[in-house]
Amino acid sequence: MTDPSAASADADSSARDIELDTAALRVLAHPLRLNVLSLLRERGPSTAGRIAGELGINPGAASYHLRRLAAGGLIVEEPGRGTGRERWWRSAHRQSVHDPAAASGAEREAGLGYTHAVALAAADRLRRSAQELPRIPGEWLDVITYSDFLLRLTPADVHRIRAEIFEVIERYRADGGESEGAVPVALQLQAFPVPGTARPPARDE
């Protein structure tokens, strides 16, 4: 699993990915914090004031989440920028990676909070995208999609589909996105049992 907006707009941060440990998972178990990190990865270095304006939050909240991300080693200050109280921040990595299947103990528990935050952050990104539809240029309006498919699958089927889709994504990422007119595109992959259908077996009383 990766958090929203794996692509980074910052060349330095694009050199490395981070495998999230328990501490980092706990830092990112907040959808707004994920959105702040995603914004830095999409747009490059920014300040609390700029982030607040972009996400519609107050600067104090933006500063708080930036400090938490910095304490977790997920962002760093941009050297040579900012004066006085204005601090510029950038993402320290291209993307964050978490594999629930490989986690155990405290990391698995922290991963549940992170996964919940990822889902909420993705829903918020989808909402903001829908609000912008009236202003989207025609060439983009012709290709964007909000598709929803209903399949009957086993966990093994979902694992296989996920791996195949990730291979396609990695192929496009390797191309570098240098084509004229390329902009950061959020490609959301969501695969989950329809709520209420996947429950643990009932215990015998």
Short mmCIF file of C-alpha atoms in Angstrom, two decimals:
data_model
loop_
_atom_site.label_atom_id
_atom_site.label_comp_id
_atom_site.label_asym_id
_atom_site.label_seq_id
_atom_site.Cartn_x
_atom_site.Cartn_y
_atom_site.Cartn_z
CA MET A 1 0.00 0.00 0.00
CA THR A 2 1.17 3.50 -0.73
CA ASP A 3 -0.25 6.71 0.63
CA PRO A 4 -1.96 9.12 -1.68
CA SER A 5 0.09 10.91 -4.33
CA ALA A 6 3.09 8.66 -4.71
CA ALA A 7 4.54 10.93 -7.40
CA SER A 8 6.84 13.67 -6.16
CA ALA A 9 7.39 17.06 -7.74
CA ASP A 10 10.77 17.37 -6.03
CA ALA A 11 13.76 15.81 -7.79
CA ASP A 12 15.68 15.29 -4.53
CA SER A 13 12.84 13.45 -2.82
CA SER A 14 12.16 11.31 -5.90
CA ALA A 15 15.45 9.49 -5.34
CA ARG A 16 14.18 7.52 -2.33
CA ASP A 17 11.14 5.71 -1.05
CA ILE A 18 10.48 4.94 2.61
CA GLU A 19 9.22 1.69 4.11
CA LEU A 20 7.05 2.89 6.98
CA ASP A 21 7.93 1.62 10.44
CA THR A 22 5.64 1.68 13.47
CA ALA A 23 6.54 5.25 14.43
CA ALA A 24 5.99 6.60 10.91
CA LEU A 25 2.70 4.71 10.60
CA ARG A 26 1.47 6.43 13.75
CA VAL A 27 2.51 9.85 12.43
CA LEU A 28 0.59 9.24 9.21
CA ALA A 29 -2.54 7.87 10.90
CA HIS A 30 -4.29 11.16 10.21
CA PRO A 31 -5.97 11.98 6.87
CA LEU A 32 -5.16 15.69 6.99
CA ARG A 33 -1.50 14.93 7.66
CA LEU A 34 -1.49 12.61 4.66
CA ASN A 35 -2.99 15.40 2.55
CA VAL A 36 -0.27 17.81 3.68
CA LEU A 37 2.43 15.29 2.75
CA SER A 38 0.74 14.58 -0.58
CA LEU A 39 0.64 18.28 -1.40
CA LEU A 40 4.38 18.61 -0.84
CA ARG A 41 4.98 15.60 -3.08
CA GLU A 42 2.74 16.93 -5.83
CA ARG A 43 3.68 20.61 -5.85
CA GLY A 44 7.14 20.70 -4.32
CA PRO A 45 8.34 22.81 -1.36
CA SER A 46 5.80 25.01 0.42
CA THR A 47 5.02 26.88 3.63
CA ALA A 48 2.34 26.45 6.29
CA GLY A 49 0.48 29.48 4.95
CA ARG A 50 0.41 28.20 1.38
CA ILE A 51 -0.63 24.71 2.47
CA ALA A 52 -3.38 26.16 4.66
CA GLY A 53 -4.79 28.08 1.71
CA GLU A 54 -4.65 25.07 -0.58
CA LEU A 55 -6.35 22.68 1.85
CA GLY A 56 -8.75 25.17 3.40
CA ILE A 57 -7.40 24.90 6.95
CA ASN A 58 -5.97 27.48 9.32
CA PRO A 59 -2.19 28.11 9.29
CA GLY A 60 -1.84 26.93 12.88
CA ALA A 61 -3.19 23.50 11.97
CA ALA A 62 -0.91 23.35 8.92
CA SER A 63 2.11 24.25 11.07
CA TYR A 64 1.20 21.57 13.62
CA HIS A 65 0.96 18.83 11.00
CA LEU A 66 4.18 19.97 9.35
CA ARG A 67 5.98 19.72 12.68
CA ARG A 68 4.64 16.21 13.24
CA LEU A 69 5.73 15.12 9.77
CA ALA A 70 9.18 16.63 10.33
CA ALA A 71 9.54 14.88 13.69
CA GLY A 72 8.75 11.61 11.93
CA GLY A 73 11.45 12.21 9.31
CA LEU A 74 8.91 12.41 6.48
CA ILE A 75 9.63 16.03 5.51
CA VAL A 76 12.66 18.31 5.86
CA GLU A 77 13.24 22.04 5.68
CA GLU A 78 14.11 23.45 2.28
CA PRO A 79 17.57 25.02 2.64
CA GLY A 80 18.11 28.61 1.60
CA ARG A 81 14.44 29.58 1.56
CA GLY A 82 12.27 31.44 3.99
CA THR A 83 12.88 34.37 6.28
CA GLY A 84 12.01 34.91 9.91
CA ARG A 85 9.02 32.81 10.85
CA GLU A 86 8.33 31.60 7.31
CA ARG A 87 9.71 28.09 6.91
CA TRP A 88 9.72 26.13 3.67
CA TRP A 89 9.29 22.35 3.75
CA ARG A 90 9.70 19.56 1.23
CA SER A 91 9.01 15.84 1.21
CA ALA A 92 11.97 13.67 2.16
CA HIS A 93 10.83 10.76 -0.02
CA ARG A 94 9.06 10.01 -3.28
CA GLN A 95 6.49 7.72 -1.70
CA SER A 96 5.66 5.87 1.51
CA VAL A 97 5.26 2.09 1.35
CA HIS A 98 3.46 -0.20 3.79
CA ASP A 99 2.81 -3.92 3.29
CA PRO A 100 0.20 -5.10 5.82
CA ALA A 101 0.94 -8.74 4.97
CA ALA A 102 4.55 -8.35 6.14
CA ALA A 103 3.69 -6.48 9.35
CA SER A 104 3.30 -8.02 12.77
CA GLY A 105 2.67 -6.96 16.35
CA ALA A 106 2.73 -3.22 17.04
CA GLU A 107 3.42 -2.40 13.39
CA ARG A 108 0.31 -4.26 12.26
CA GLU A 109 -1.80 -2.42 14.84
CA ALA A 110 -0.36 0.95 13.79
CA GLY A 111 -0.98 -0.04 10.18
CA LEU A 112 -4.72 -0.24 10.81
CA GLY A 113 -4.81 3.43 11.79
CA TYR A 114 -2.70 4.34 8.77
CA THR A 115 -4.93 2.35 6.40
CA HIS A 116 -8.01 4.08 7.81
CA ALA A 117 -6.38 7.49 7.28
CA VAL A 118 -5.39 6.58 3.70
CA ALA A 119 -9.00 5.69 2.88
CA LEU A 120 -10.30 8.96 4.35
CA ALA A 121 -7.62 11.03 2.60
CA ALA A 122 -8.44 9.34 -0.73
CA ALA A 123 -12.13 10.12 -0.24
CA ASP A 124 -11.30 13.77 0.46
CA ARG A 125 -9.13 13.98 -2.67
CA LEU A 126 -11.99 12.51 -4.71
CA ARG A 127 -14.40 15.09 -3.27
CA ARG A 128 -12.06 17.98 -4.10
CA SER A 129 -11.58 16.61 -7.63
CA ALA A 130 -15.35 16.48 -8.16
CA GLN A 131 -15.66 20.11 -7.06
CA GLU A 132 -13.15 21.15 -9.73
CA LEU A 133 -14.92 19.37 -12.61
CA PRO A 134 -16.61 22.54 -13.97
CA ARG A 135 -13.17 24.13 -14.40
CA ILE A 136 -11.32 21.14 -15.88
CA PRO A 137 -10.01 21.72 -19.46
CA GLY A 138 -11.82 19.70 -22.11
CA GLU A 139 -8.86 17.48 -23.00
CA TRP A 140 -8.67 16.32 -19.37
CA LEU A 141 -12.44 16.01 -18.98
CA ASP A 142 -12.41 13.56 -21.90
CA VAL A 143 -10.03 11.14 -20.16
CA ILE A 144 -10.59 11.31 -16.39
CA THR A 145 -12.63 8.50 -14.90
CA TYR A 146 -14.48 7.77 -11.69
CA SER A 147 -15.14 4.11 -12.38
CA ASP A 148 -16.67 1.62 -9.97
CA PHE A 149 -16.69 -2.11 -10.75
CA LEU A 150 -18.29 -4.91 -8.77
CA LEU A 151 -16.37 -8.21 -8.99
CA ARG A 152 -16.61 -11.49 -7.08
CA LEU A 153 -13.07 -12.26 -5.95
CA THR A 154 -11.06 -14.12 -3.34
CA PRO A 155 -8.20 -12.47 -1.41
CA ALA A 156 -5.79 -14.28 -3.76
CA ASP A 157 -7.58 -12.78 -6.78
CA VAL A 158 -7.30 -9.27 -5.31
CA HIS A 159 -3.60 -9.83 -4.58
CA ARG A 160 -3.00 -10.87 -8.20
CA ILE A 161 -4.96 -7.96 -9.71
CA ARG A 162 -3.19 -5.49 -7.42
CA ALA A 163 0.24 -6.78 -8.48
CA GLU A 164 -0.65 -6.53 -12.18
CA ILE A 165 -1.96 -2.97 -11.83
CA PHE A 166 1.12 -1.91 -9.86
CA GLU A 167 3.32 -3.24 -12.67
CA VAL A 168 1.51 -0.99 -15.16
CA ILE A 169 1.83 2.02 -12.84
CA GLU A 170 5.56 1.39 -12.40
CA ARG A 171 5.99 1.27 -16.18
CA TYR A 172 4.48 4.74 -16.58
CA ARG A 173 6.45 6.07 -13.62
CA ALA A 174 9.68 4.83 -15.22
CA ASP A 175 8.93 6.95 -18.30
CA GLY A 176 9.52 9.99 -16.10
CA GLY A 177 6.41 12.01 -17.03
CA GLU A 178 8.48 14.31 -19.25
CA SER A 179 5.88 14.53 -22.03
CA GLU A 180 4.66 18.02 -22.92
CA GLY A 181 1.50 18.84 -21.00
CA ALA A 182 2.15 16.29 -18.25
CA VAL A 183 0.82 17.25 -14.81
CA PRO A 184 0.64 15.31 -11.52
CA VAL A 185 -2.22 12.80 -11.83
CA ALA A 186 -3.75 11.06 -8.80
CA LEU A 187 -4.45 7.47 -9.78
CA GLN A 188 -6.47 5.89 -7.00
CA LEU A 189 -6.68 2.12 -6.67
CA GLN A 190 -9.31 0.89 -4.25
CA ALA A 191 -10.15 -2.75 -3.74
CA PHE A 192 -12.17 -3.85 -0.73
CA PRO A 193 -15.01 -6.23 0.13
CA VAL A 194 -18.43 -4.64 -0.16
CA PRO A 195 -19.18 -3.47 3.42
CA GLY A 196 -20.95 -6.16 5.42
CA THR A 197 -19.91 -9.09 3.20
CA ALA A 198 -16.51 -10.15 4.61
CA ARG A 199 -16.87 -11.04 8.27
CA PRO A 200 -14.96 -13.45 10.50
CA PRO A 201 -16.69 -16.81 11.01
CA ALA A 202 -19.06 -16.95 13.97
CA ARG A 203 -17.62 -18.58 17.07
CA ASP A 204 -19.39 -21.57 18.56
CA GLU A 205 -20.87 -20.72 21.92
#
